[in-house]
mmCIF file of C-alpha atoms in Angstrom:
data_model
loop_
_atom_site.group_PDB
_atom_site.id
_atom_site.type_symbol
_atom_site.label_atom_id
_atom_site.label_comp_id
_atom_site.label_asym_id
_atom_site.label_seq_id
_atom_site.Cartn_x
_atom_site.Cartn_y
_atom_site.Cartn_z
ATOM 1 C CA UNK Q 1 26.304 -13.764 -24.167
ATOM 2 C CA UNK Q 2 22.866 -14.685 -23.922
ATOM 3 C CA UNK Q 3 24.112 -15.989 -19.897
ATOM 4 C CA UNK Q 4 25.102 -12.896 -19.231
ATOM 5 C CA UNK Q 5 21.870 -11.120 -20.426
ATOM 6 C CA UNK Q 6 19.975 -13.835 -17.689
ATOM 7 C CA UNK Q 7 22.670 -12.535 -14.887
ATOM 8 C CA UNK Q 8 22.280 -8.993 -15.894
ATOM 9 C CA UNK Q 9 18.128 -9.452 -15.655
ATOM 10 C CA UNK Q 10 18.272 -11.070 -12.647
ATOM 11 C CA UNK Q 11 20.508 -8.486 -10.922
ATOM 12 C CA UNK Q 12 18.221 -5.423 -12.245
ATOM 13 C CA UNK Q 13 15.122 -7.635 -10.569
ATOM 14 C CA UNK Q 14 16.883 -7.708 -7.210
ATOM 15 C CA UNK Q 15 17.807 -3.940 -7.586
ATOM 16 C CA UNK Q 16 14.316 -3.355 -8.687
ATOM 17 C CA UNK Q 17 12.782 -5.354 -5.810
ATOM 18 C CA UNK Q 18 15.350 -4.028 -2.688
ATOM 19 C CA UNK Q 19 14.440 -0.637 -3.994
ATOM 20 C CA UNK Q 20 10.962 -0.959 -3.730
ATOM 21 C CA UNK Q 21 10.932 -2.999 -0.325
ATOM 22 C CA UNK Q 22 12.586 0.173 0.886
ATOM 23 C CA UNK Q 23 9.955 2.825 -1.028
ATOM 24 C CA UNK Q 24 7.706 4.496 1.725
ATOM 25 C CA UNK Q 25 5.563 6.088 -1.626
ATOM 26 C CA UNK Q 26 5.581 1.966 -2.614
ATOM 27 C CA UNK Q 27 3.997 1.231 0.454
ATOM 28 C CA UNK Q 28 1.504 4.091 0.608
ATOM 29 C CA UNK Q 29 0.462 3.042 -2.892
ATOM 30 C CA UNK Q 30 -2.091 0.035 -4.961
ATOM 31 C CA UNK Q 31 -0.030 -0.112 -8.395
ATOM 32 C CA UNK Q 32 -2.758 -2.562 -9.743
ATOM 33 C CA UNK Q 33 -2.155 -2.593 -13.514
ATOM 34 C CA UNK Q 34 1.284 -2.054 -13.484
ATOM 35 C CA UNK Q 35 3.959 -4.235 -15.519
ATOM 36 C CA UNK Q 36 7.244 -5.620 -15.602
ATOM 37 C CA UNK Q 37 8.701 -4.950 -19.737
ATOM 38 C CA UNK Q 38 11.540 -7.411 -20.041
ATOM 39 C CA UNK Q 39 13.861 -6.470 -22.994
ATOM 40 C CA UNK Q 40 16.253 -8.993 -24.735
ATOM 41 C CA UNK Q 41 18.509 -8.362 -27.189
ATOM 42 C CA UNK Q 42 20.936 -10.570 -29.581
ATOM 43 C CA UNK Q 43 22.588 -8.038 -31.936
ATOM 44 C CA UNK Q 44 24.745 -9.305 -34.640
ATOM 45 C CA UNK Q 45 28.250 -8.690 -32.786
ATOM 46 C CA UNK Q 46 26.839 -11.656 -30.186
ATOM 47 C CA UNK Q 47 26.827 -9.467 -27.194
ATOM 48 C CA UNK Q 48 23.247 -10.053 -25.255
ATOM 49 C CA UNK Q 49 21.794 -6.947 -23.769
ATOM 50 C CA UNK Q 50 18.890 -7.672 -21.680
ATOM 51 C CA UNK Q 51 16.773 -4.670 -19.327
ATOM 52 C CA UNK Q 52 13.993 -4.886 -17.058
ATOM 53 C CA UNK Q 53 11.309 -1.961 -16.588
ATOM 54 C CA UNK Q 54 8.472 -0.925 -14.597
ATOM 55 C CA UNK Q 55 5.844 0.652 -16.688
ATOM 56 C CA UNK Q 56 2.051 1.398 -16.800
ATOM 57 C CA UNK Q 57 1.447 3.136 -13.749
ATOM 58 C CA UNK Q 58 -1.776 4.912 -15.075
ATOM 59 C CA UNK Q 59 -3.653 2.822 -11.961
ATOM 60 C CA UNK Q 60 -1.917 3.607 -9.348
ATOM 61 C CA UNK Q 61 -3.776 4.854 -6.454
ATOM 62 C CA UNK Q 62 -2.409 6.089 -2.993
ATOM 63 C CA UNK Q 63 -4.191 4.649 0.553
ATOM 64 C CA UNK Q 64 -5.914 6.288 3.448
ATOM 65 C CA UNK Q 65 -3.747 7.362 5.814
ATOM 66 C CA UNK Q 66 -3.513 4.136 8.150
ATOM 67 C CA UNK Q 67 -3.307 1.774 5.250
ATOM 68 C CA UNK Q 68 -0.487 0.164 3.845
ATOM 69 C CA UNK Q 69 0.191 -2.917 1.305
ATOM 70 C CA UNK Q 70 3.389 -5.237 1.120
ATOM 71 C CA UNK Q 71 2.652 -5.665 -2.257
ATOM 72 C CA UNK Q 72 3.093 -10.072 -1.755
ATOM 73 C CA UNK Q 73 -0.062 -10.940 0.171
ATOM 74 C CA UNK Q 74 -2.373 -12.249 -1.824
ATOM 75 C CA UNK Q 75 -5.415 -9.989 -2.767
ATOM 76 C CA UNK Q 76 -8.959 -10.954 -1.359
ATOM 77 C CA UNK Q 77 -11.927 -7.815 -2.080
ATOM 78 C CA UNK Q 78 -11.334 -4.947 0.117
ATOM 79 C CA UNK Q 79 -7.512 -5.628 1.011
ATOM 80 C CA UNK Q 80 -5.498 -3.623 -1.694
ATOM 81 C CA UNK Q 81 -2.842 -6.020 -2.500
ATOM 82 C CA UNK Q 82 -1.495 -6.195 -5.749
ATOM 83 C CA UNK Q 83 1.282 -8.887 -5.467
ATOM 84 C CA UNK Q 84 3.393 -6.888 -7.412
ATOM 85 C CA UNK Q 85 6.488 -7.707 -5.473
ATOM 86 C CA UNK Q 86 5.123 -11.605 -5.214
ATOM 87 C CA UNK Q 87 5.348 -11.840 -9.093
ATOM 88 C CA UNK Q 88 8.806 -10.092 -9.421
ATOM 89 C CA UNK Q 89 9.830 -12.750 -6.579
ATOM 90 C CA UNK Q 90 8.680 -15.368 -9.184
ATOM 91 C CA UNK Q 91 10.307 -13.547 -11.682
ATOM 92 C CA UNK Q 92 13.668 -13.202 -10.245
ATOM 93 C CA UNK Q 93 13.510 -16.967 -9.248
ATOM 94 C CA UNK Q 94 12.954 -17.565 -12.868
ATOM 95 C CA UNK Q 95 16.172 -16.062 -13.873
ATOM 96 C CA UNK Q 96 18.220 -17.965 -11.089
ATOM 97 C CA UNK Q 97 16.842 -21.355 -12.286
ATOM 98 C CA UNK Q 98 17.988 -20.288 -15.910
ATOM 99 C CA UNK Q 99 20.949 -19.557 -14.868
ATOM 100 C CA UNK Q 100 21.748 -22.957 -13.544
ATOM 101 C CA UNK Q 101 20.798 -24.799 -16.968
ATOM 102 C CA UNK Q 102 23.608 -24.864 -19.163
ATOM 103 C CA UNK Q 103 23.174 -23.780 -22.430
ATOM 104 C CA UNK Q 104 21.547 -26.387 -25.421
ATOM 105 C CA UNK Q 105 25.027 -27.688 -27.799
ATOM 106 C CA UNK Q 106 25.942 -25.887 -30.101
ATOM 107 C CA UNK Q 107 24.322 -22.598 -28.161
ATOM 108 C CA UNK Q 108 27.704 -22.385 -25.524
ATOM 109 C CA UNK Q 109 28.298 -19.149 -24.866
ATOM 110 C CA UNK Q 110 31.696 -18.451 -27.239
ATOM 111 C CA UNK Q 111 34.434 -15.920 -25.448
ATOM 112 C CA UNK Q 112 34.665 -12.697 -27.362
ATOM 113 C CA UNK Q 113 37.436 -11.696 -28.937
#
């Protein structure tokens, strides 16, 4: 169900996130042109499938030694933030606030059978 698909991004943001708050190489590292590809898909048997992926790393640039980034401060010239993590916060906040509005009528989530 298209619910599920939200629950099932949401959890692969928070997986995504905790593993990166826990990266020393994420921390060493500006990722500035990096993305988030979101994948949703509907097939015909009415089973969502939904995926999250980091991609475009093609910028990424280690520090000097002594530097490090937490990747949600905001950026001003010279500091090396990226606010990567800052936008997947927004993002996984996102899919918690979709997951609390219930579904338009006639778009209810049906059990399978």
């Amino acid at each position: 169900s298209t619910g599920e698909a939200v629950v099932s991004t949401q959890s692969t943001g928070k997986e995504i996130r905790s593993t990166l708050e826990k990266s020393h190489f994420f921390r060493r590292h500006e990722v500035i042109g990096s993305s988030l590809l979101l994948v949703h898909d509907q097939p015909t048997d009415g089973v969502a499938k939904a995926n999250i992926w980091m991609i475009d790393f093609g910028k990424t640039t280690p520090l000097l030694e002594n530097e490090t980034v937490n990747h949600r401060t905001p950026w001003v010239e010279g500091n090396r933030e990226d606010g990567f993590l800052y936008g997947l916060d927004n993002l996984v906040k996102l899919f918690e606030e979709l997951d609390q509005i219930p579904p338009p009528e006639g778009l209810q989530d049906t059990p399978q059978s």
